[in-house]
Coordinates of C-alpha atoms in Angstrom, one line a residue:
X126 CA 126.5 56.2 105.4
X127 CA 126.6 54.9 109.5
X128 CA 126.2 58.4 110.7
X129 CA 122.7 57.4 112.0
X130 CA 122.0 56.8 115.4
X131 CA 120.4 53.4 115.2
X132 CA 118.0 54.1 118.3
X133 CA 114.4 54.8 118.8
X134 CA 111.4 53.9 116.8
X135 CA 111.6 51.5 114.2
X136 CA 108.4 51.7 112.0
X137 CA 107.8 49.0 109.6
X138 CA 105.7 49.9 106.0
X139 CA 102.5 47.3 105.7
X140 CA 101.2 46.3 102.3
X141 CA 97.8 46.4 103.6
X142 CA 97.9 48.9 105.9
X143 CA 99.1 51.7 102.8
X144 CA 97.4 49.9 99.8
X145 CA 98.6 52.3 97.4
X146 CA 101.9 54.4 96.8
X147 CA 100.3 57.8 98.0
X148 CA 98.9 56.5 101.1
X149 CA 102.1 54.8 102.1
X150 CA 103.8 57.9 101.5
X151 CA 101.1 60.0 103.7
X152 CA 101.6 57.4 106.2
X153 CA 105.5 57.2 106.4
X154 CA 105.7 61.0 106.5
X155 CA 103.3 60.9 109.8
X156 CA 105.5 58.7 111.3
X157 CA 108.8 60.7 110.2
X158 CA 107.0 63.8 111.5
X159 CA 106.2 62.2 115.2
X160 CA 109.5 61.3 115.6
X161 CA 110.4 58.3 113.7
X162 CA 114.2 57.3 113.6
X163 CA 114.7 54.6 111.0
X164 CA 112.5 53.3 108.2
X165 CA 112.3 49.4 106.6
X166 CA 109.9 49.0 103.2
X167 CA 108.7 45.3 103.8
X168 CA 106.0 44.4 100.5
X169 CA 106.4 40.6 99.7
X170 CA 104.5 41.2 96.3
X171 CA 106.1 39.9 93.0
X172 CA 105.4 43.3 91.5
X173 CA 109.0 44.7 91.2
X174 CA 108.2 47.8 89.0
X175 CA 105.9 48.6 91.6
X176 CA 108.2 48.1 94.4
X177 CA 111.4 50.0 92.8
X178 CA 108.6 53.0 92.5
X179 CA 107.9 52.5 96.0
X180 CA 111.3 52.0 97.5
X181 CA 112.7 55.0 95.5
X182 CA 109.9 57.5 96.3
X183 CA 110.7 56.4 100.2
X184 CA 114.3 56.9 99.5
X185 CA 113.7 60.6 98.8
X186 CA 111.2 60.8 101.7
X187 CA 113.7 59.8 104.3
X188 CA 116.7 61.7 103.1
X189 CA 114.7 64.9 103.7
X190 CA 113.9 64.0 107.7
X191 CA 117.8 62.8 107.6
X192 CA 116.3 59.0 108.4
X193 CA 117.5 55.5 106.8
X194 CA 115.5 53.4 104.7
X195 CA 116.0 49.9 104.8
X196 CA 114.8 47.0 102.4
X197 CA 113.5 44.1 103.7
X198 CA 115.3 41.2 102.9
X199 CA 116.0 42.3 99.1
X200 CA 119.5 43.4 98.8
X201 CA 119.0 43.9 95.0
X202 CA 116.1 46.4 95.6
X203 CA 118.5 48.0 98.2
X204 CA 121.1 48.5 95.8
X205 CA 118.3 49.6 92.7
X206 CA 116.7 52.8 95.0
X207 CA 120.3 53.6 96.7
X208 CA 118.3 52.4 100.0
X209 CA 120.6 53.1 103.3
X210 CA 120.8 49.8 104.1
X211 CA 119.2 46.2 104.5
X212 CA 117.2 43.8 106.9
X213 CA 117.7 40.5 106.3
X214 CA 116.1 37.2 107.7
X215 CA 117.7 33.9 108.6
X216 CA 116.8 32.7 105.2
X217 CA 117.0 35.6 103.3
X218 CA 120.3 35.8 102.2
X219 CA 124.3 35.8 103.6
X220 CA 125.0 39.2 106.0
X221 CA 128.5 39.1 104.1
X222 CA 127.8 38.4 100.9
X223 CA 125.2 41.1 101.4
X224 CA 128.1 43.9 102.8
X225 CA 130.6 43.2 100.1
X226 CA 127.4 44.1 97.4
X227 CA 126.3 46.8 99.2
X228 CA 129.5 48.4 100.4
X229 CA 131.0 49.0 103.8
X230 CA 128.6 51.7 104.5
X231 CA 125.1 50.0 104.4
X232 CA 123.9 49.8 107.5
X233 CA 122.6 45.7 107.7
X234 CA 120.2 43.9 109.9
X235 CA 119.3 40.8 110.8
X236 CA 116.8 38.8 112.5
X237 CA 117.3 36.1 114.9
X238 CA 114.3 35.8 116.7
X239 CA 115.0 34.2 120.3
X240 CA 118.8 33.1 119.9
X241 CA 121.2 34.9 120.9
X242 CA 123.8 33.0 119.4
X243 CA 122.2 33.7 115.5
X244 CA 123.1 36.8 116.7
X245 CA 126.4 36.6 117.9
X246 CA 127.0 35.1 114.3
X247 CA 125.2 37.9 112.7
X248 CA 127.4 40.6 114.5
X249 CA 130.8 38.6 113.7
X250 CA 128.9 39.1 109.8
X251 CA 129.5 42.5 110.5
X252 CA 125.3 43.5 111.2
X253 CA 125.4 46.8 112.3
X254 CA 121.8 45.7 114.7
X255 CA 120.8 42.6 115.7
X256 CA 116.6 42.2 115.8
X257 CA 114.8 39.2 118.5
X258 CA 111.1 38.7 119.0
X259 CA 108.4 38.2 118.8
X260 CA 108.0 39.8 122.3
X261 CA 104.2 39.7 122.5
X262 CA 101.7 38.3 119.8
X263 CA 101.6 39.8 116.2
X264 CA 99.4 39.9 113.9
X265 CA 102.1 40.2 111.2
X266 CA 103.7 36.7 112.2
X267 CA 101.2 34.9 114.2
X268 CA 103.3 32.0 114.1
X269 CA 106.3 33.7 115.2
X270 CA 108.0 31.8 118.3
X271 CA 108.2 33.7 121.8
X272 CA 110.7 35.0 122.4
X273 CA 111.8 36.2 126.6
X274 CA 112.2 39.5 127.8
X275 CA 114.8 38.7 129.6
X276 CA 117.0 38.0 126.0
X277 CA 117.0 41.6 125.7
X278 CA 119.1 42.4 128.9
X279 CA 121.2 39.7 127.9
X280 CA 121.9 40.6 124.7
X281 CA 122.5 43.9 125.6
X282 CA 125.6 43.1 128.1
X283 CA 126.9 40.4 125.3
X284 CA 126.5 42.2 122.1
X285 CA 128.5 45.0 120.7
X286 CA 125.6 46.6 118.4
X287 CA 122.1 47.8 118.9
X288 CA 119.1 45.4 120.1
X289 CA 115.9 45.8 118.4
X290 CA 112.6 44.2 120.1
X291 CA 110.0 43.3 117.4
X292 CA 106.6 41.3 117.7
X293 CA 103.4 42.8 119.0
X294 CA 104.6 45.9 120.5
X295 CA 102.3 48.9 121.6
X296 CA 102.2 51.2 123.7
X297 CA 100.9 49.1 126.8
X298 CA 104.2 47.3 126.3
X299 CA 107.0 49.2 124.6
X300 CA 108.2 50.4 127.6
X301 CA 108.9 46.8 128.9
X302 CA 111.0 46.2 126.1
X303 CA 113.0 49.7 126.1
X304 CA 113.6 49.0 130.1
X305 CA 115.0 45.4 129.2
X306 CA 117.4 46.6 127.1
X307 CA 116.1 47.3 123.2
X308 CA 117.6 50.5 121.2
X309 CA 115.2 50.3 119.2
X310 CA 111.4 49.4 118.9
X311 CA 109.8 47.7 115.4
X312 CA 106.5 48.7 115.2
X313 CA 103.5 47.8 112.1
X314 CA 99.6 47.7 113.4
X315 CA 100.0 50.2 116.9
X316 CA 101.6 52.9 114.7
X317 CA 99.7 53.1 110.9
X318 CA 96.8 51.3 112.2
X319 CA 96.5 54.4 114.4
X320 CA 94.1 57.2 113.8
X321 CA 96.9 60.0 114.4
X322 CA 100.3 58.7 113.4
X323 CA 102.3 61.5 114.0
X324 CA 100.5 61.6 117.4
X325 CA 101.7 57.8 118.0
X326 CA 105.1 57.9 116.6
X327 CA 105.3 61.1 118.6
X328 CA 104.5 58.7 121.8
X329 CA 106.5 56.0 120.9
X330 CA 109.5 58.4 120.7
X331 CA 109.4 59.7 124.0
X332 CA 109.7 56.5 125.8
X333 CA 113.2 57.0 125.0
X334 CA 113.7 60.3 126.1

């Protein structure tokens, strides 16, 4: 299942951005159409018929652009829609005990928002990417603690898998972030807030090129 490049744009589904299954799926197909290069379903609701709809209609989405889908921090969910893989925070479950349930061929993430050595931990887990931020200020995690640009560079020359910069990023900044090391950018609000998607994903993308 690793046969993806884990590099490029990173688009992250919002709950309140897509309020129902059809827009979400208009959306996510924008952003797969512009360019998009890996997919993670994040929906905190307690609605879990809803969510297995969801994740599984995604599924099918991305297998026809050749992209992963990833569950956020629900390894169960992963598992239920045959998802590509998982994203997991800090306190959102064990990276092993997540690879021996999922199988060697999930591709895993985790989150370790300004440390580098979480993430050292998390690669000798065996995460195949490694996520820090918040970079700049969200409006997903307002709370979210800075985290230096600088880290990126650094983790870049330490770590043996791909960086991902998360937290507030547009397109004012993304190529701050790309420069400093990320292989990867997670994006929410600058890309499905957008009034063209595609357009934005599309812009997004090249900044890698």
């Amino acid at each position: 299942m690793k046969k993806f490049q884990l590099q490029g744009l990173y688009a992250i589904t919002d709950s309140t951005l897509m309020p129902d299954t059809d827009s979400m799926l208009f959306q996510v197909e924008q952003a797969l159409r512009g360019g998009a290069r890996i997919i993670q379903y994040r929906n905190k609701s307690a609605d879990q018929p809803r969510r297995l709809q969801q994740a599984l209609a995604l599924v099918d989405l991305c297998n026809q652009f050749n992209c992963p889908l990833l569950i956020n921090d629900d390894t169960e969910l992963a598992k239920a829609c045959c998802a590509h893989g998982v994203h997991l925070g800090q306190s959102d479950g064990n990276i092993r005990q997540a690879r021996e349930y999922l199988g060697s061929g999930a591709i895993i993430g985790n989150t370790c928002h300004s440390s580098l050595e979480l993430a050292q931990i998390a690669c000798e887990q065996s995460a195949d990417y490694v996520a820090f931020g918040a970079f700049f200020p969200s409006s997903t995690k307002p709370d979210a603690t800075p985290a230096p640009i600088g880290l990126l560079s650094e983790a870049r020359s330490t770590l043996a898998v791909p960086v991902v910069a998360i937290g507030g990023i547009n397109m004012d900044n993304a190529g701050q972030v790309i420069s400093a090391g990320a292989d990867m950018i997670a994006v929410i609000h600058s890309l499905f807030a957008s009034d063209d998607i595609c357009a934005r994903a599309g812009q997004f993308s090249s900044l890698f090129n």
